Coordinates of C-alpha atoms in Angstrom, one line a residue:
M1 CA 103.7 70.4 94.4
L2 CA 101.6 72.0 91.6
K3 CA 102.9 75.4 90.7
S4 CA 100.3 77.3 88.8
T5 CA 98.4 80.6 88.6
V6 CA 95.3 78.8 89.8
I7 CA 97.0 77.9 93.2
S8 CA 97.9 81.6 93.7
I9 CA 94.4 82.6 93.0
L10 CA 92.8 80.0 95.2
R11 CA 95.1 80.9 98.1
S12 CA 93.6 84.4 97.9
F13 CA 90.1 83.0 98.4
T14 CA 88.2 83.5 101.7
K15 CA 86.4 80.4 103.2
E16 CA 83.2 81.8 101.8
E17 CA 84.7 82.2 98.3
I18 CA 86.0 78.6 98.4
I19 CA 82.4 77.4 98.8
K20 CA 81.0 79.9 96.2
F21 CA 83.6 78.8 93.6
D22 CA 82.4 75.3 94.1
D23 CA 78.9 76.4 93.2
F24 CA 80.3 78.4 90.3
L25 CA 82.0 75.3 88.8
K26 CA 78.8 73.3 89.2
S27 CA 76.8 75.8 87.1
P28 CA 76.6 74.5 83.5
Y29 CA 76.4 78.1 82.2
F30 CA 80.1 78.5 83.2
N31 CA 81.5 75.0 83.3
K32 CA 80.4 71.8 81.6
K33 CA 83.4 69.7 82.4
S34 CA 83.0 67.4 85.4
A35 CA 86.7 66.6 85.4
V36 CA 87.4 70.3 86.2
Q37 CA 85.1 70.0 89.2
L38 CA 86.9 66.9 90.4
L39 CA 90.3 68.6 90.0
Y40 CA 89.1 71.5 92.2
A41 CA 87.6 69.1 94.7
A42 CA 91.0 67.4 95.0
I43 CA 92.9 70.7 95.4
K44 CA 90.5 72.4 97.9
K45 CA 91.1 69.7 100.4
H46 CA 94.5 71.3 101.1
Y47 CA 93.1 74.8 101.5
P48 CA 94.2 77.3 102.9
G49 CA 97.9 76.5 102.6
L50 CA 97.6 74.7 99.3
D51 CA 101.2 73.6 99.8
S52 CA 100.8 69.8 100.4
P53 CA 103.0 67.2 98.6
E54 CA 99.6 65.7 97.5
L55 CA 99.3 68.6 95.0
E56 CA 101.5 67.0 92.5
K57 CA 100.0 66.7 89.0
E58 CA 100.4 62.9 88.9
K59 CA 98.7 62.5 92.3
L60 CA 95.9 64.9 91.4
W61 CA 95.4 62.9 88.2
C62 CA 94.8 59.7 90.3
M63 CA 92.1 61.5 92.2
I64 CA 90.4 62.4 88.9
Y65 CA 91.1 59.4 86.8
P66 CA 92.0 56.5 89.1
T67 CA 92.0 53.9 86.4
K68 CA 93.6 55.8 83.6
E69 CA 97.3 56.3 82.8
Y70 CA 98.6 59.8 83.4
N71 CA 98.3 62.1 80.4
Y72 CA 100.4 65.3 80.5
G73 CA 98.4 67.1 77.8
V74 CA 95.0 66.4 79.3
M75 CA 96.2 67.4 82.8
K76 CA 97.7 70.6 81.4
N77 CA 94.3 71.5 79.7
L78 CA 92.4 70.7 82.9
I79 CA 94.6 73.1 84.9
H80 CA 94.3 75.7 82.2
E81 CA 90.5 75.4 82.3
L82 CA 90.4 75.7 86.1
T83 CA 92.7 78.7 85.9
K84 CA 90.4 80.5 83.4
L85 CA 87.3 79.7 85.5
A86 CA 89.0 81.0 88.7
E87 CA 89.9 84.2 86.8
Q88 CA 86.3 84.5 85.6
F89 CA 85.0 83.9 89.1
I90 CA 87.1 86.7 90.7
T91 CA 86.1 88.9 87.8
Q92 CA 82.4 88.2 88.6
E93 CA 83.1 88.8 92.3
E94 CA 84.8 92.2 91.5
Y95 CA 81.9 93.2 89.2
R96 CA 79.3 92.4 91.9
Q97 CA 81.1 94.7 94.3
N98 CA 80.5 97.7 91.9
E99 CA 76.8 98.3 92.2
I100 CA 76.9 101.4 90.0
Q101 CA 78.6 99.6 87.1
E102 CA 76.2 96.7 87.4
F103 CA 73.3 99.2 87.3
A104 CA 74.8 101.1 84.4
N105 CA 75.3 98.0 82.3
L106 CA 71.7 96.8 83.1
Y107 CA 70.3 100.2 82.3
K108 CA 72.1 100.3 78.9
A109 CA 71.0 96.8 78.1
I110 CA 67.4 97.6 78.9
A111 CA 67.6 100.8 76.8
N112 CA 69.1 98.9 73.8
R113 CA 66.2 96.5 73.9
N114 CA 63.8 99.4 73.9
L115 CA 62.0 98.1 77.0
K116 CA 60.5 101.4 77.9
T117 CA 58.3 100.3 80.9
V118 CA 61.3 98.5 82.5
L119 CA 63.5 101.4 81.8
D120 CA 61.0 103.8 83.5
N121 CA 61.0 101.6 86.6
K122 CA 64.8 101.5 86.7
G123 CA 64.7 105.3 86.4
K124 CA 63.1 105.4 89.9
N125 CA 66.2 103.5 91.2
L126 CA 68.4 105.9 89.4
E127 CA 67.2 108.7 91.6
K128 CA 68.3 106.7 94.7
V129 CA 71.9 106.2 93.5
S130 CA 72.4 109.7 92.2
G131 CA 71.6 111.8 95.2
D132 CA 74.0 113.4 97.7
D133 CA 72.9 111.0 100.4
Y134 CA 74.1 108.0 98.3
L135 CA 77.5 109.5 97.6
K136 CA 78.6 108.8 101.1
K137 CA 77.9 105.1 100.7
I138 CA 79.8 104.3 97.5
N139 CA 82.7 101.9 97.8
I140 CA 84.4 102.5 94.5
P141 CA 86.8 105.4 93.4
I142 CA 84.8 108.6 93.2
E143 CA 85.9 109.4 89.7
E144 CA 84.7 105.9 88.6
Y145 CA 81.3 106.6 90.2
F146 CA 80.9 109.9 88.4
H147 CA 82.0 108.3 85.1
M148 CA 79.4 105.6 85.4
M149 CA 76.6 108.1 86.4
A150 CA 77.5 110.2 83.4
K151 CA 77.1 107.1 81.1
I152 CA 73.7 106.3 82.8
Y153 CA 72.3 109.8 82.2
E154 CA 73.7 109.9 78.7
T155 CA 71.9 106.6 78.0
K156 CA 68.7 108.1 79.4
V157 CA 69.0 111.3 77.4
W158 CA 69.7 109.6 74.1
N159 CA 67.0 107.0 74.7
T160 CA 64.4 109.7 75.3
H161 CA 65.6 111.7 72.3
F162 CA 65.9 108.9 69.7
H163 CA 63.7 106.1 70.8
E164 CA 60.8 108.0 72.3
L165 CA 61.2 111.1 69.9
K166 CA 60.9 113.5 72.9
V167 CA 62.9 116.4 74.1
S168 CA 65.0 115.0 76.9
S169 CA 64.8 116.5 80.4
V170 CA 67.0 119.6 81.0
E171 CA 67.8 118.2 84.4
D172 CA 69.0 114.9 82.9
R173 CA 71.2 116.8 80.4
Y174 CA 72.8 118.9 83.2
L175 CA 73.3 115.8 85.3
T176 CA 75.1 114.1 82.4
E177 CA 77.4 117.1 82.1
D178 CA 77.9 117.5 85.9
N179 CA 78.9 113.9 86.4
F180 CA 81.2 113.8 83.4
I181 CA 83.0 117.1 84.2
T182 CA 83.3 116.3 87.9
G183 CA 84.7 112.8 87.2
M184 CA 87.0 114.0 84.5
L185 CA 88.5 116.8 86.5
I186 CA 89.0 114.5 89.6
H187 CA 90.6 111.8 87.4
L188 CA 92.9 114.4 85.7
I189 CA 94.0 115.7 89.1
S190 CA 94.6 112.2 90.5
I191 CA 96.6 111.2 87.4
N192 CA 98.6 114.4 87.5
Y193 CA 99.3 113.8 91.2
S194 CA 100.4 110.2 90.6
T195 CA 102.5 111.2 87.6
N196 CA 104.3 113.8 89.7
L197 CA 104.7 111.6 92.7
F198 CA 106.1 108.6 90.8
S199 CA 108.5 110.6 88.7
L200 CA 110.2 112.7 91.5
D201 CA 113.6 111.2 90.6
V202 CA 113.3 112.0 86.9
K203 CA 116.0 114.5 86.0
N204 CA 115.0 117.8 84.2
K205 CA 111.3 116.8 84.4
T206 CA 108.8 119.6 83.4
D207 CA 105.0 119.8 83.2
I208 CA 105.4 119.6 79.5
D209 CA 106.1 115.9 79.9
N210 CA 102.8 115.5 81.7
A211 CA 99.7 115.7 79.5
A212 CA 97.3 115.9 82.5
A213 CA 99.3 118.9 83.8
V214 CA 99.0 120.7 80.4
I215 CA 95.2 120.3 80.4
L216 CA 94.8 121.5 84.0
E217 CA 97.2 124.4 83.5
S218 CA 95.0 125.6 80.6
I219 CA 92.0 126.1 83.0
T220 CA 92.3 129.4 84.8
D221 CA 91.4 129.9 88.4
G222 CA 88.4 131.9 87.3
N223 CA 87.1 129.1 85.1
F224 CA 87.6 126.6 87.9
E225 CA 85.4 128.8 90.1
K226 CA 82.7 129.0 87.3
I227 CA 82.7 125.2 87.0
L228 CA 82.3 124.8 90.8
S229 CA 79.4 127.2 90.8
F230 CA 77.6 125.3 88.0
I231 CA 78.1 122.0 89.9
R232 CA 76.9 123.5 93.2
K233 CA 73.5 124.4 91.7
R234 CA 72.5 120.7 91.6
S235 CA 74.7 119.0 94.2
E236 CA 76.4 120.4 97.4
A237 CA 78.2 117.1 98.0
K238 CA 79.6 116.9 94.5
Y239 CA 80.7 120.6 94.8
I240 CA 82.5 119.9 98.1
I241 CA 84.3 116.8 96.7
L242 CA 85.4 118.5 93.5
K243 CA 86.6 121.6 95.4
C244 CA 88.6 119.5 97.7
Y245 CA 90.4 117.9 94.7
L246 CA 91.0 121.3 93.2
L247 CA 92.5 122.6 96.4
A248 CA 94.7 119.5 96.5
Y249 CA 95.8 120.3 92.9
K250 CA 96.7 123.8 93.9
A251 CA 98.6 122.7 97.0
Y252 CA 100.8 120.1 95.3
C253 CA 101.1 121.7 91.8
K254 CA 101.2 125.3 90.5
N255 CA 104.0 126.3 92.9
G256 CA 101.8 125.4 95.9
K257 CA 102.5 127.4 99.1
T258 CA 102.0 126.7 102.8
E259 CA 98.7 128.7 102.8
D260 CA 97.4 126.5 99.9
L261 CA 98.3 123.4 101.9
M262 CA 96.6 124.7 105.0
R263 CA 93.5 125.7 103.1
L264 CA 93.3 122.1 101.7
K265 CA 93.8 120.6 105.2
D266 CA 91.2 122.8 106.8
Y267 CA 88.6 122.3 104.0
F268 CA 89.1 118.6 103.9
Y269 CA 88.9 118.0 107.6
S270 CA 85.8 120.3 107.8
N271 CA 83.9 118.5 105.0
S272 CA 85.1 114.9 105.2
S273 CA 81.8 113.8 106.7
V274 CA 80.0 114.1 103.3
M275 CA 82.7 112.1 101.5
P276 CA 82.8 108.3 100.8
V277 CA 85.5 106.3 102.6
L278 CA 87.7 105.8 99.5
T279 CA 87.6 109.5 98.7
I280 CA 88.6 110.4 102.3
R281 CA 91.5 107.8 102.0
D282 CA 92.7 109.3 98.7
M283 CA 92.5 112.9 99.9
D284 CA 94.4 111.9 103.1
V285 CA 97.2 110.3 101.0
M286 CA 97.5 113.4 98.9
L287 CA 97.5 115.6 102.0
V288 CA 100.2 113.6 103.8
N289 CA 102.5 113.4 100.7
T290 CA 102.1 117.1 99.9
F291 CA 103.1 117.9 103.5
S292 CA 106.1 115.6 103.3
L293 CA 107.3 116.9 99.9
M294 CA 106.7 120.6 100.2
K295 CA 110.1 122.2 100.4
D296 CA 109.2 125.7 101.6
F297 CA 106.6 124.8 104.2
T298 CA 106.8 127.7 106.8
G299 CA 104.7 126.1 109.6
D300 CA 105.5 123.4 112.2
K301 CA 105.5 120.4 109.9
D302 CA 105.8 117.9 112.7
K303 CA 102.8 119.4 114.5
E304 CA 100.7 119.3 111.4
L305 CA 101.7 115.6 110.7
R306 CA 100.7 114.7 114.3
E307 CA 97.3 116.2 113.5
V308 CA 97.2 114.1 110.3
Y309 CA 98.0 111.0 112.4
K310 CA 95.1 111.8 114.8
F311 CA 92.7 112.2 111.8
K312 CA 94.0 108.9 110.4
I313 CA 93.4 107.0 113.6
K314 CA 89.9 108.6 114.0
N315 CA 88.9 107.6 110.5
E316 CA 90.7 104.2 110.4
L317 CA 93.0 105.4 107.5
I318 CA 96.3 103.8 108.6
L319 CA 95.8 100.9 106.3
D320 CA 95.4 101.3 102.5
R321 CA 92.3 100.3 100.6
N322 CA 93.5 96.7 100.5
R323 CA 93.9 96.7 104.3
Q324 CA 97.7 96.6 104.0
I325 CA 100.5 98.8 105.1
N326 CA 104.1 99.0 103.9
S327 CA 107.3 100.3 105.6
L328 CA 107.0 103.8 104.3
Q329 CA 103.5 104.1 105.7
F330 CA 104.2 102.2 109.0
I331 CA 107.5 103.7 110.2
P332 CA 106.7 107.5 110.1
W333 CA 104.1 106.9 112.8
L334 CA 106.8 105.2 114.9
V335 CA 109.0 108.3 114.5
I336 CA 106.1 110.5 115.8
F337 CA 105.7 108.2 118.9
F338 CA 109.4 108.5 119.4
E339 CA 109.4 112.3 119.2
E340 CA 106.4 112.5 121.6
E341 CA 108.0 109.9 124.0
Q342 CA 104.9 107.7 123.8
A343 CA 106.4 104.3 124.3
D344 CA 103.1 102.6 125.4
D345 CA 101.1 104.1 122.5
M346 CA 103.9 102.9 120.2
R347 CA 103.7 99.4 121.6
L348 CA 99.9 99.3 121.0
F349 CA 100.4 100.6 117.5
I350 CA 103.0 97.9 116.7
N351 CA 100.9 95.1 118.1
H352 CA 97.8 96.2 116.2
Y353 CA 99.2 97.1 112.8
S354 CA 102.1 94.6 112.5
K355 CA 99.8 91.9 111.1
F356 CA 98.9 94.1 108.2
L357 CA 102.5 94.8 107.1
I358 CA 103.2 93.5 103.6
E359 CA 105.5 90.4 103.7
S360 CA 108.3 91.9 101.5
D361 CA 109.5 94.3 104.3
K362 CA 107.6 93.1 107.3
N363 CA 110.7 91.6 109.1
D364 CA 112.8 94.8 108.7
S365 CA 109.9 97.1 109.7
L366 CA 109.4 95.2 112.9
L367 CA 113.1 95.1 113.7
L368 CA 113.3 98.9 113.3
A369 CA 110.1 99.3 115.4
E370 CA 111.5 97.2 118.2
S371 CA 114.8 99.2 118.0
I372 CA 113.0 102.5 118.3
Y373 CA 110.9 101.2 121.2
N374 CA 114.1 100.1 123.0
I375 CA 115.5 103.6 122.6
L376 CA 112.5 105.0 124.4
K377 CA 113.0 102.4 127.1
N378 CA 116.7 103.4 127.4
D379 CA 117.9 99.9 126.3
F380 CA 120.4 101.3 123.9
G381 CA 122.6 98.2 123.5
N382 CA 119.6 96.1 122.4
A383 CA 118.4 99.0 120.2
L384 CA 121.7 99.1 118.4
S385 CA 121.8 95.3 118.0
L386 CA 118.3 95.3 116.4
L387 CA 119.2 98.3 114.2
S388 CA 122.2 96.5 112.8
R389 CA 120.0 93.7 111.4
V390 CA 117.7 96.0 109.5
K391 CA 118.3 95.9 105.7
F392 CA 116.1 98.3 103.7
D393 CA 116.6 99.2 100.0
S394 CA 114.9 102.6 100.3
F395 CA 117.2 105.6 100.6
V396 CA 114.8 107.3 103.1
L397 CA 114.7 104.2 105.4
K398 CA 118.4 103.6 105.1
N399 CA 119.0 107.2 106.1
L400 CA 116.6 106.9 109.0
I401 CA 118.5 103.9 110.3
K402 CA 121.8 105.8 110.2
K403 CA 120.1 108.8 112.0
F404 CA 118.8 106.6 114.8
T405 CA 122.3 105.1 115.1
L406 CA 123.7 108.6 115.7
L407 CA 121.1 109.2 118.4
I408 CA 122.0 105.9 120.1
Y409 CA 125.7 106.7 120.2
Y410 CA 124.9 110.0 121.8
E411 CA 122.8 108.3 124.4
M412 CA 125.6 105.8 125.0
Q413 CA 128.1 108.7 125.3
D414 CA 130.4 107.1 122.7
Y415 CA 131.9 110.0 120.8
E416 CA 134.4 108.0 118.9
L417 CA 131.7 105.7 117.4
F418 CA 129.6 108.7 116.8
L419 CA 132.3 110.3 114.7
Q420 CA 133.0 107.1 112.8
S421 CA 129.3 106.8 112.1
C422 CA 129.1 110.4 111.0
D423 CA 132.0 109.8 108.6
A424 CA 130.2 106.8 107.0
H425 CA 126.9 108.7 107.0
N426 CA 128.5 111.6 105.1
H427 CA 129.8 109.3 102.4
F428 CA 126.4 107.8 102.1
L429 CA 124.8 111.3 101.7
N430 CA 127.4 112.4 99.3
Y431 CA 126.7 109.4 97.1
A432 CA 123.0 110.0 97.3
E433 CA 123.5 113.7 96.3
K434 CA 125.4 112.6 93.1
E435 CA 122.3 110.7 91.9
N436 CA 120.6 114.1 91.9
K437 CA 117.1 112.9 92.9
V438 CA 114.9 115.9 93.7
E439 CA 112.9 114.2 96.5
R440 CA 116.1 113.6 98.5
H441 CA 117.4 117.1 98.7
D442 CA 115.3 118.2 101.7
N443 CA 115.9 114.9 103.5
I444 CA 119.7 115.2 103.0
K445 CA 119.7 118.9 104.2
R446 CA 117.7 118.0 107.4
T447 CA 120.0 115.1 108.1
R448 CA 123.2 117.2 107.8
E449 CA 121.7 119.7 110.3
L450 CA 121.0 116.9 112.7
M451 CA 124.5 115.5 112.5
K452 CA 126.0 119.0 113.0
S453 CA 123.6 119.7 116.0
V454 CA 124.2 116.4 117.7
N455 CA 128.0 117.0 117.4
S456 CA 127.5 120.4 119.1
L457 CA 125.7 118.5 121.9
Y458 CA 128.7 116.3 122.5
I459 CA 131.0 119.4 122.7
L460 CA 128.5 121.2 124.9
R461 CA 128.2 118.2 127.3
D462 CA 131.9 118.6 128.3
N463 CA 131.3 122.2 129.3
P464 CA 127.6 123.0 129.6
T465 CA 127.5 126.7 130.4
K466 CA 124.1 128.5 130.3
E467 CA 125.3 130.9 127.6
K468 CA 126.3 128.1 125.2
I469 CA 123.2 126.1 125.9
H470 CA 121.0 129.2 125.2
Y471 CA 122.9 129.9 122.0
I472 CA 122.6 126.4 120.6
E473 CA 118.9 126.1 121.7
S474 CA 118.0 129.4 119.9
E475 CA 119.9 128.3 116.8
V476 CA 118.1 124.9 116.6
H477 CA 114.7 126.5 117.0
N478 CA 115.2 128.2 113.7
L479 CA 116.6 125.1 111.9
K480 CA 114.7 122.5 109.7
M481 CA 116.2 119.3 111.2
D482 CA 115.0 115.9 112.1
F483 CA 114.3 114.8 115.6
K484 CA 114.1 118.4 116.9
K485 CA 112.0 117.4 119.9
W486 CA 114.5 114.8 120.9
F487 CA 117.3 117.3 120.5
L488 CA 115.5 119.9 122.7
R489 CA 115.0 117.2 125.4
K490 CA 118.8 116.6 125.4
I491 CA 119.3 120.4 125.7
D492 CA 116.9 120.4 128.8
E493 CA 119.0 117.6 130.3
L494 CA 122.2 119.7 129.9
K495 CA 120.5 122.7 131.5
N496 CA 120.4 120.7 134.8
S497 CA 124.1 120.4 134.9
A498 CA 125.0 123.9 133.5
H499 CA 127.1 126.3 135.5

């Protein structure tokens, strides 16, 4: 079978794109080689799988040149040409999705040709794509939109000043500045966030290593407020979006505190209606990760994350911008269903979102999902069997599997296996601690609290006095541990047999 980049690209095509690419190849502006059209015609017969034995180079050659002897060099060049054209096609498709970039390029091209009347007509369209009402409709990253708008207004200002020899509009100059500053700050905050998130395991990391952090740290809170007030004079929506990003920056950087995070959450949820979908998605990701990683959060983190989940469902934010979901996005929601004892809702969630899981960890994610569901249904033997087949590489997910194993052994009342599992789990945690990865510290601490508390449940079960139950219950309420709701349910069960 033909193994080539072009096959991978063609597999990604929708049925509509398969037809459009045919038209693309027939356009002499892009392609003048009929043999390339014939090659594509032979390949597309086997769409969507494109894995037929008929896709051998020699067999495809016979479809193109039935009377000629196979020529490796010519065939290689044809495949290369088709690959380049497929790449050009998806570039064009991507470009056409970005209405603002297309408008900006056209606007600049018209200005460069000094077509004043045409430019004036386009200026009327500019008003439509630059207002607050249009912001909600954009389908590109918000910083990219502001960057393109800044370039458009910059083109307009310079064209007026140099080509028409007039003083440019004060409003146009301010709009150039507003869009540039808003886009730049949002982009800096996003880059700073990503740099911090993806370097959590870097030892001895400081903000000095992060150029975006240095720039942001140099802007005082007072100057941030001044910038916001300038932006607000001309655009309420732009002001709201920028303020939300600044609140996010303060929550996850600059020694963010619980009150900073709650301020971000409240402001974001109250104002999300004016934001475009991609901005809502990006802010939601920042919010969730900041909740998850904040070490000194003083509120009820599980309660807050449940609210986040409800917001995600309401706004269809479970999937990422490519309509996919990976294990680290999929499984936390299963844990929430488990804590809330919502087996039916969990089943609906699994059935709906399993088809969007990325292939690399889909099987393991679904095995774990079925195991958790079986725990809720009290089928502990099957849950344990499923869990033993899950093989994740991530520390967080490996640790989660081990924690669920402990819960299952408790439910099965097998103290010996529980102790053996605890011993192996402690070795695992000790090794993880030696790697000294910052993002693991809280996870490890919460896990150790869980192991200690479940062990106390075993001991308590042999002699469940009211005094002991009350003592352990009050201790657990003040602990930061995983599966606290599950633990408190087990406490309630013991109360019924207490003397």
